Amino acid sequence: MKYQEVAPAEKYRELVERFWQFQLEQNDPACIHHVIVPDGACTLTVVEFKDGRAPYVSLTGPSDVAIKMDVFAGVRYRGVRIKPGAVKALLAIDVAVLKGKIVAL
């Protein structure tokens, strides 16, 4: 799996923890299990399919438990890790309604 993180520009560091992306590489299995460790942050995720399907966008709220999901070959996953407490400022959403949820946008 190829994973990359990029720190936000200085003017966004108060709200954004990091930008990230990953995808399975040619020699990886067709599917792997991925674990999102709970840390109090929210994540805006874009799932891009290489077969031409429209991207899938979701917002993952803070969670008390790890979230387990499958990651597939032929798909690129990109996201913005939003700092705890910054969701309201960035997206005008009360973080309490997102707790423990993944919401399609």
Tab-separated table of N, CA, C and O in Angstrom:
chain	number	residue	atom	x	y	z
A	1	MET	N	0.849	-1.170	0.000
A	1	MET	CA	0.000	0.000	0.000
A	1	MET	C	0.896	1.236	0.000
A	1	MET	O	1.884	1.297	0.722
A	2	LYS	N	0.545	2.193	-0.809
A	2	LYS	CA	1.263	3.458	-0.866
A	2	LYS	C	0.445	4.489	-0.088
A	2	LYS	O	-0.705	4.764	-0.422
A	3	TYR	N	1.049	5.054	0.960
A	3	TYR	CA	0.371	6.023	1.831
A	3	TYR	C	1.191	7.301	1.877
A	3	TYR	O	2.410	7.247	2.021
A	4	GLN	N	0.504	8.442	1.774
A	4	GLN	CA	1.168	9.737	1.849
A	4	GLN	C	0.358	10.677	2.736
A	4	GLN	O	-0.873	10.655	2.697
A	5	GLU	N	1.067	11.489	3.492
A	5	GLU	CA	0.453	12.558	4.286
A	5	GLU	C	1.135	13.867	3.938
A	5	GLU	O	2.335	13.892	3.682
A	6	VAL	N	0.346	14.940	3.966
A	6	VAL	CA	0.871	16.272	3.718
A	6	VAL	C	0.317	17.194	4.786
A	6	VAL	O	-0.905	17.211	5.039
A	7	ALA	N	1.209	17.966	5.404
A	7	ALA	CA	0.769	18.951	6.394
A	7	ALA	C	0.066	20.099	5.668
A	7	ALA	O	0.434	20.446	4.541
A	8	PRO	N	-0.941	20.688	6.300
A	8	PRO	CA	-1.631	21.811	5.662
A	8	PRO	C	-0.754	23.068	5.653
A	8	PRO	O	0.189	23.181	6.444
A	9	ALA	N	-1.093	23.984	4.777
A	9	ALA	CA	-0.423	25.285	4.770
A	9	ALA	C	-0.647	25.946	6.128
A	9	ALA	O	-1.640	25.670	6.820
A	10	GLU	N	0.243	26.799	6.510
A	10	GLU	CA	0.207	27.443	7.829
A	10	GLU	C	-1.166	28.039	8.156
A	10	GLU	O	-1.670	27.887	9.262
A	11	LYS	N	-1.808	28.678	7.192
A	11	LYS	CA	-3.091	29.344	7.464
A	11	LYS	C	-4.226	28.372	7.774
A	11	LYS	O	-5.256	28.774	8.283
A	12	TYR	N	-4.056	27.057	7.464
A	12	TYR	CA	-5.091	26.061	7.738
A	12	TYR	C	-4.792	25.182	8.945
A	12	TYR	O	-5.607	24.365	9.336
A	13	ARG	N	-3.636	25.326	9.536
A	13	ARG	CA	-3.207	24.416	10.605
A	13	ARG	C	-4.050	24.491	11.864
A	13	ARG	O	-4.059	23.563	12.657
A	14	GLU	N	-4.759	25.559	12.055
A	14	GLU	CA	-5.646	25.662	13.210
A	14	GLU	C	-6.845	24.720	13.073
A	14	GLU	O	-7.405	24.261	14.059
A	15	LEU	N	-7.233	24.415	11.833
A	15	LEU	CA	-8.417	23.610	11.567
A	15	LEU	C	-8.115	22.212	11.017
A	15	LEU	O	-8.844	21.265	11.283
A	16	VAL	N	-7.067	22.102	10.233
A	16	VAL	CA	-6.759	20.850	9.538
A	16	VAL	C	-5.491	20.225	10.118
A	16	VAL	O	-4.454	20.886	10.205
A	17	GLU	N	-5.610	18.956	10.477
A	17	GLU	CA	-4.449	18.227	10.990
A	17	GLU	C	-3.522	17.794	9.862
A	17	GLU	O	-2.317	17.954	9.946
A	18	ARG	N	-4.112	17.199	8.799
A	18	ARG	CA	-3.308	16.764	7.661
A	18	ARG	C	-4.208	16.367	6.490
A	18	ARG	O	-5.383	16.098	6.658
A	19	PHE	N	-3.593	16.338	5.331
A	19	PHE	CA	-4.202	15.783	4.137
A	19	PHE	C	-3.526	14.433	3.915
A	19	PHE	O	-2.343	14.271	4.192
A	20	TRP	N	-4.254	13.455	3.427
A	20	TRP	CA	-3.687	12.124	3.239
A	20	TRP	C	-4.266	11.482	1.989
A	20	TRP	O	-5.319	11.904	1.504
A	21	GLN	N	-3.565	10.479	1.504
A	21	GLN	CA	-4.085	9.654	0.413
A	21	GLN	C	-3.381	8.307	0.450
A	21	GLN	O	-2.252	8.199	0.922
A	22	PHE	N	-4.097	7.291	-0.012
A	22	PHE	CA	-3.475	5.977	-0.146
A	22	PHE	C	-4.205	5.160	-1.190
A	22	PHE	O	-5.345	5.459	-1.548
A	23	GLN	N	-3.501	4.162	-1.675
A	23	GLN	CA	-4.077	3.206	-2.618
A	23	GLN	C	-3.231	1.946	-2.586
A	23	GLN	O	-2.058	1.974	-2.200
A	24	LEU	N	-3.854	0.856	-2.925
A	24	LEU	CA	-3.124	-0.403	-2.986
A	24	LEU	C	-2.228	-0.389	-4.220
A	24	LEU	O	-2.581	0.174	-5.256
A	25	GLU	N	-1.078	-1.029	-4.101
A	25	GLU	CA	-0.146	-1.104	-5.216
A	25	GLU	C	-0.327	-2.422	-5.967
A	25	GLU	O	-1.038	-3.321	-5.505
A	26	GLN	N	0.316	-2.525	-7.084
A	26	GLN	CA	0.124	-3.663	-7.986
A	26	GLN	C	0.374	-5.012	-7.305
A	26	GLN	O	-0.327	-5.980	-7.578
A	27	ASN	N	1.338	-5.120	-6.433
A	27	ASN	CA	1.662	-6.396	-5.787
A	27	ASN	C	0.863	-6.655	-4.510
A	27	ASN	O	1.044	-7.693	-3.872
A	28	ASP	N	0.003	-5.734	-4.115
A	28	ASP	CA	-0.827	-5.918	-2.918
A	28	ASP	C	-2.001	-6.848	-3.213
A	28	ASP	O	-2.383	-7.021	-4.377
A	29	PRO	N	-2.599	-7.417	-2.173
A	29	PRO	CA	-3.830	-8.199	-2.385
A	29	PRO	C	-4.936	-7.306	-2.967
A	29	PRO	O	-4.858	-6.082	-2.891
A	30	ALA	N	-5.963	-7.905	-3.506
A	30	ALA	CA	-7.079	-7.144	-4.089
A	30	ALA	C	-7.873	-6.390	-3.030
A	30	ALA	O	-8.561	-5.418	-3.337
A	31	CYS	N	-7.772	-6.833	-1.781
A	31	CYS	CA	-8.501	-6.197	-0.684
A	31	CYS	C	-7.696	-6.369	0.596
A	31	CYS	O	-7.152	-7.438	0.847
A	32	ILE	N	-7.622	-5.310	1.385
A	32	ILE	CA	-7.020	-5.407	2.714
A	32	ILE	C	-7.964	-4.785	3.731
A	32	ILE	O	-8.827	-3.978	3.389
A	33	HIS	N	-7.806	-5.158	4.983
A	33	HIS	CA	-8.605	-4.589	6.067
A	33	HIS	C	-7.864	-3.383	6.627
A	33	HIS	O	-6.669	-3.463	6.929
A	34	HIS	N	-8.567	-2.283	6.744
A	34	HIS	CA	-7.988	-1.028	7.224
A	34	HIS	C	-8.687	-0.656	8.527
A	34	HIS	O	-9.899	-0.794	8.643
A	35	VAL	N	-7.922	-0.174	9.489
A	35	VAL	CA	-8.474	0.221	10.778
A	35	VAL	C	-8.244	1.706	10.986
A	35	VAL	O	-7.114	2.198	10.855
A	36	ILE	N	-9.311	2.432	11.304
A	36	ILE	CA	-9.232	3.857	11.634
A	36	ILE	C	-9.275	3.961	13.149
A	36	ILE	O	-10.287	3.622	13.778
A	37	VAL	N	-8.175	4.396	13.726
A	37	VAL	CA	-8.046	4.481	15.180
A	37	VAL	C	-8.790	5.717	15.692
A	37	VAL	O	-8.653	6.797	15.113
A	38	PRO	N	-9.570	5.576	16.758
A	38	PRO	CA	-10.303	6.732	17.277
A	38	PRO	C	-9.349	7.765	17.878
A	38	PRO	O	-8.455	7.416	18.648
A	39	ASP	N	-9.523	9.032	17.478
A	39	ASP	CA	-8.670	10.089	18.021
A	39	ASP	C	-9.405	11.404	18.247
A	39	ASP	O	-8.793	12.429	18.508
A	40	GLY	N	-10.732	11.391	18.118
A	40	GLY	CA	-11.515	12.599	18.367
A	40	GLY	C	-11.640	13.519	17.175
A	40	GLY	O	-12.330	14.530	17.241
A	41	ALA	N	-10.990	13.190	16.072
A	41	ALA	CA	-11.048	14.038	14.881
A	41	ALA	C	-12.144	13.557	13.933
A	41	ALA	O	-12.690	12.475	14.089
A	42	CYS	N	-12.437	14.381	12.945
A	42	CYS	CA	-13.364	14.023	11.872
A	42	CYS	C	-12.569	13.986	10.576
A	42	CYS	O	-11.560	14.664	10.439
A	43	THR	N	-13.047	13.189	9.619
A	43	THR	CA	-12.345	13.062	8.345
A	43	THR	C	-13.314	13.226	7.186
A	43	THR	O	-14.364	12.580	7.156
A	44	LEU	N	-12.945	14.073	6.261
A	44	LEU	CA	-13.657	14.210	4.998
A	44	LEU	C	-12.902	13.332	4.010
A	44	LEU	O	-11.699	13.518	3.806
A	45	THR	N	-13.584	12.337	3.425
A	45	THR	CA	-12.934	11.353	2.563
A	45	THR	C	-13.534	11.369	1.167
A	45	THR	O	-14.752	11.448	1.010
A	46	VAL	N	-12.666	11.268	0.166
A	46	VAL	CA	-13.090	11.117	-1.225
A	46	VAL	C	-12.530	9.786	-1.713
A	46	VAL	O	-11.329	9.532	-1.627
A	47	VAL	N	-13.410	8.927	-2.219
A	47	VAL	CA	-13.019	7.633	-2.764
A	47	VAL	C	-13.141	7.745	-4.276
A	47	VAL	O	-14.230	7.979	-4.801
A	48	GLU	N	-12.010	7.583	-4.969
A	48	GLU	CA	-11.968	7.735	-6.420
A	48	GLU	C	-11.770	6.373	-7.084
A	48	GLU	O	-10.789	5.691	-6.804
A	49	PHE	N	-12.689	6.016	-7.957
A	49	PHE	CA	-12.648	4.734	-8.651
A	49	PHE	C	-11.951	4.896	-10.001
A	49	PHE	O	-12.274	5.802	-10.753
A	50	LYS	N	-11.046	4.008	-10.317
A	50	LYS	CA	-10.310	4.092	-11.580
A	50	LYS	C	-11.127	3.609	-12.768
A	50	LYS	O	-10.742	3.803	-13.905
A	51	ASP	N	-12.297	3.000	-12.508
A	51	ASP	CA	-13.118	2.478	-13.608
A	51	ASP	C	-14.121	3.497	-14.137
A	51	ASP	O	-14.979	3.174	-14.930
A	52	GLY	N	-14.018	4.756	-13.686
A	52	GLY	CA	-14.872	5.799	-14.220
A	52	GLY	C	-16.128	6.106	-13.413
A	52	GLY	O	-16.850	7.043	-13.728
A	53	ARG	N	-16.422	5.302	-12.398
A	53	ARG	CA	-17.580	5.609	-11.554
A	53	ARG	C	-17.377	6.943	-10.852
A	53	ARG	O	-16.245	7.361	-10.604
A	54	ALA	N	-18.474	7.586	-10.506
A	54	ALA	CA	-18.407	8.858	-9.792
A	54	ALA	C	-17.763	8.662	-8.417
A	54	ALA	O	-17.950	7.615	-7.788
A	55	PRO	N	-17.001	9.635	-7.944
A	55	PRO	CA	-16.384	9.515	-6.622
A	55	PRO	C	-17.441	9.444	-5.518
A	55	PRO	O	-18.558	9.932	-5.674
A	56	TYR	N	-17.050	8.834	-4.423
A	56	TYR	CA	-17.885	8.744	-3.227
A	56	TYR	C	-17.253	9.660	-2.189
A	56	TYR	O	-16.045	9.593	-1.944
A	57	VAL	N	-18.058	10.521	-1.576
A	57	VAL	CA	-17.561	11.466	-0.575
A	57	VAL	C	-18.306	11.225	0.727
A	57	VAL	O	-19.537	11.081	0.737
A	58	SER	N	-17.558	11.188	1.824
A	58	SER	CA	-18.184	10.968	3.124
A	58	SER	C	-17.494	11.802	4.199
A	58	SER	O	-16.370	12.273	4.021
A	59	LEU	N	-18.198	11.964	5.298
A	59	LEU	CA	-17.669	12.640	6.479
A	59	LEU	C	-17.778	11.659	7.634
A	59	LEU	O	-18.864	11.166	7.944
A	60	THR	N	-16.636	11.343	8.232
A	60	THR	CA	-16.590	10.421	9.360
A	60	THR	C	-16.468	11.233	10.636
A	60	THR	O	-15.557	12.054	10.771
A	61	GLY	N	-17.395	11.005	11.556
A	61	GLY	CA	-17.379	11.724	12.821
A	61	GLY	C	-16.442	11.091	13.823
A	61	GLY	O	-15.905	10.006	13.600
A	62	PRO	N	-16.252	11.761	14.947
A	62	PRO	CA	-15.406	11.196	15.994
A	62	PRO	C	-16.038	9.916	16.535
A	62	PRO	O	-17.252	9.769	16.536
A	63	SER	N	-15.187	8.999	16.967
A	63	SER	CA	-15.680	7.718	17.443
A	63	SER	C	-14.911	7.287	18.683
A	63	SER	O	-13.749	7.652	18.862
A	64	ASP	N	-15.569	6.498	19.520
A	64	ASP	CA	-14.930	5.942	20.707
A	64	ASP	C	-14.296	4.587	20.424
A	64	ASP	O	-13.570	4.057	21.261
A	65	VAL	N	-14.602	4.028	19.260
A	65	VAL	CA	-14.089	2.705	18.898
A	65	VAL	C	-13.440	2.777	17.515
A	65	VAL	O	-13.743	3.655	16.716
A	66	ALA	N	-12.552	1.836	17.252
A	66	ALA	CA	-11.917	1.764	15.937
A	66	ALA	C	-12.965	1.407	14.882
A	66	ALA	O	-13.880	0.632	15.142
A	67	ILE	N	-12.802	1.977	13.704
A	67	ILE	CA	-13.677	1.675	12.574
A	67	ILE	C	-12.892	0.774	11.630
A	67	ILE	O	-11.778	1.112	11.230
A	68	LYS	N	-13.469	-0.363	11.288
A	68	LYS	CA	-12.808	-1.305	10.386
A	68	LYS	C	-13.503	-1.273	9.037
A	68	LYS	O	-14.726	-1.294	8.972
A	69	MET	N	-12.697	-1.193	7.980
A	69	MET	CA	-13.271	-1.158	6.643
A	69	MET	C	-12.342	-1.866	5.673
A	69	MET	O	-11.144	-2.003	5.925
A	70	ASP	N	-12.903	-2.317	4.570
A	70	ASP	CA	-12.117	-2.948	3.525
A	70	ASP	C	-11.641	-1.887	2.540
A	70	ASP	O	-12.365	-0.945	2.219
A	71	VAL	N	-10.422	-2.044	2.053
A	71	VAL	CA	-9.809	-1.159	1.072
A	71	VAL	C	-9.515	-2.017	-0.157
A	71	VAL	O	-8.973	-3.114	-0.031
A	72	PHE	N	-9.878	-1.515	-1.333
A	72	PHE	CA	-9.814	-2.320	-2.549
A	72	PHE	C	-8.810	-1.790	-3.562
A	72	PHE	O	-8.600	-0.580	-3.667
A	73	ALA	N	-8.242	-2.703	-4.336
A	73	ALA	CA	-7.375	-2.332	-5.447
A	73	ALA	C	-8.197	-1.579	-6.494
A	73	ALA	O	-9.405	-1.785	-6.614
A	74	GLY	N	-7.559	-0.684	-7.228
A	74	GLY	CA	-8.253	0.079	-8.261
A	74	GLY	C	-9.017	1.269	-7.718
A	74	GLY	O	-9.818	1.870	-8.429
A	75	VAL	N	-8.764	1.615	-6.476
A	75	VAL	CA	-9.455	2.727	-5.833
A	75	VAL	C	-8.405	3.595	-5.131
A	75	VAL	O	-7.484	3.079	-4.509
A	76	ARG	N	-8.531	4.917	-5.251
A	76	ARG	CA	-7.666	5.836	-4.515
A	76	ARG	C	-8.512	6.500	-3.431
A	76	ARG	O	-9.613	6.965	-3.690
A	77	TYR	N	-7.976	6.536	-2.236
A	77	TYR	CA	-8.640	7.130	-1.082
A	77	TYR	C	-7.876	8.399	-0.714
A	77	TYR	O	-6.669	8.366	-0.518
A	78	ARG	N	-8.601	9.525	-0.622
A	78	ARG	CA	-7.999	10.810	-0.247
A	78	ARG	C	-8.832	11.423	0.862
A	78	ARG	O	-10.044	11.204	0.923
A	79	GLY	N	-8.180	12.213	1.698
A	79	GLY	CA	-8.955	12.817	2.762
A	79	GLY	C	-8.306	14.002	3.434
A	79	GLY	O	-7.134	14.315	3.227
A	80	VAL	N	-9.127	14.632	4.258
A	80	VAL	CA	-8.717	15.756	5.089
A	80	VAL	C	-9.050	15.384	6.518
A	80	VAL	O	-10.219	15.114	6.838
A	81	ARG	N	-8.047	15.335	7.360
A	81	ARG	CA	-8.237	15.043	8.781
A	81	ARG	C	-8.459	16.372	9.472
A	81	ARG	O	-7.570	17.213	9.553
A	82	ILE	N	-9.684	16.577	9.932
A	82	ILE	CA	-10.080	17.837	10.555
A	82	ILE	C	-9.822	17.740	12.056
A	82	ILE	O	-10.193	16.755	12.685
A	83	LYS	N	-9.198	18.745	12.614
A	83	LYS	CA	-8.857	18.719	14.030
A	83	LYS	C	-10.111	18.657	14.900
A	83	LYS	O	-11.162	19.202	14.534
A	84	PRO	N	-9.999	17.996	16.065
A	84	PRO	CA	-11.131	17.964	16.990
A	84	PRO	C	-11.594	19.395	17.290
A	84	PRO	O	-10.790	20.287	17.515
A	85	GLY	N	-12.880	19.610	17.219
A	85	GLY	CA	-13.449	20.927	17.498
A	85	GLY	C	-13.505	21.869	16.315
A	85	GLY	O	-14.073	22.955	16.418
A	86	ALA	N	-12.953	21.496	15.168
A	86	ALA	CA	-12.910	22.403	14.019
A	86	ALA	C	-14.024	22.166	13.007
A	86	ALA	O	-14.175	22.937	12.076
A	87	VAL	N	-14.817	21.125	13.179
A	87	VAL	CA	-15.880	20.809	12.207
A	87	VAL	C	-16.896	21.940	12.099
A	87	VAL	O	-17.303	22.314	11.007
A	88	LYS	N	-17.288	22.488	13.219
A	88	LYS	CA	-18.279	23.572	13.192
A	88	LYS	C	-17.734	24.780	12.432
A	88	LYS	O	-18.436	25.372	11.613
A	89	ALA	N	-16.487	25.129	12.659
A	89	ALA	CA	-15.895	26.282	11.982
A	89	ALA	C	-15.735	26.038	10.480
A	89	ALA	O	-15.961	26.941	9.678
A	90	LEU	N	-15.365	24.831	10.101
A	90	LEU	CA	-15.132	24.529	8.689
A	90	LEU	C	-16.398	24.233	7.906
A	90	LEU	O	-16.556	24.677	6.772
A	91	LEU	N	-17.290	23.432	8.495
A	91	LEU	CA	-18.449	22.926	7.755
A	91	LEU	C	-19.796	23.362	8.311
A	91	LEU	O	-20.827	22.955	7.791
A	92	ALA	N	-19.791	24.141	9.381
A	92	ALA	CA	-21.024	24.607	10.031
A	92	ALA	C	-21.927	23.451	10.453
A	92	ALA	O	-23.143	23.510	10.314
A	93	ILE	N	-21.297	22.376	10.954
A	93	ILE	CA	-22.022	21.198	11.420
A	93	ILE	C	-21.670	20.961	12.880
A	93	ILE	O	-20.498	21.019	13.255
A	94	ASP	N	-22.673	20.691	13.689
A	94	ASP	CA	-22.437	20.347	15.093
A	94	ASP	C	-21.854	18.943	15.139
A	94	ASP	O	-22.476	17.982	14.691
A	95	VAL	N	-20.649	18.816	15.678
A	95	VAL	CA	-19.945	17.535	15.687
A	95	VAL	C	-20.724	16.456	16.444
A	95	VAL	O	-20.580	15.267	16.157
A	96	ALA	N	-21.583	16.833	17.365
A	96	ALA	CA	-22.353	15.856	18.147
A	96	ALA	C	-23.235	14.987	17.254
A	96	ALA	O	-23.439	13.812	17.538
A	97	VAL	N	-23.733	15.526	16.145
A	97	VAL	CA	-24.593	14.739	15.251
A	97	VAL	C	-23.785	13.746	14.421
A	97	VAL	O	-24.345	12.844	13.814
A	98	LEU	N	-22.474	13.893	14.402
A	98	LEU	CA	-21.608	13.003	13.620
A	98	LEU	C	-20.975	11.894	14.448
A	98	LEU	O	-20.407	10.964	13.898
A	99	LYS	N	-21.065	11.973	15.755
A	99	LYS	CA	-20.353	11.041	16.623
A	99	LYS	C	-20.696	9.590	16.274
A	99	LYS	O	-21.842	9.185	16.252
A	100	GLY	N	-19.644	8.817	15.986
A	100	GLY	CA	-19.801	7.402	15.674
A	100	GLY	C	-20.446	7.088	14.337
A	100	GLY	O	-20.840	5.962	14.076
A	101	LYS	N	-20.506	8.084	13.433
A	101	LYS	CA	-21.186	7.882	12.157
A	101	LYS	C	-20.257	8.160	10.971
A	101	LYS	O	-19.310	8.930	11.078
A	102	ILE	N	-20.589	7.548	9.851
A	102	ILE	CA	-20.001	7.883	8.561
A	102	ILE	C	-21.160	8.332	7.693
A	102	ILE	O	-22.083	7.563	7.424
A	103	VAL	N	-21.144	9.597	7.275
A	103	VAL	CA	-22.257	10.192	6.537
A	103	VAL	C	-21.845	10.437	5.089
A	103	VAL	O	-20.838	11.113	4.825
A	104	ALA	N	-22.596	9.874	4.158
A	104	ALA	CA	-22.359	10.129	2.734
A	104	ALA	C	-22.751	11.557	2.415
A	104	ALA	O	-23.763	12.063	2.901
A	105	LEU	N	-21.944	12.215	1.600
A	105	LEU	CA	-22.242	13.611	1.216
A	105	LEU	C	-22.570	13.690	-0.258
A	105	LEU	O	-22.203	12.880	-1.042
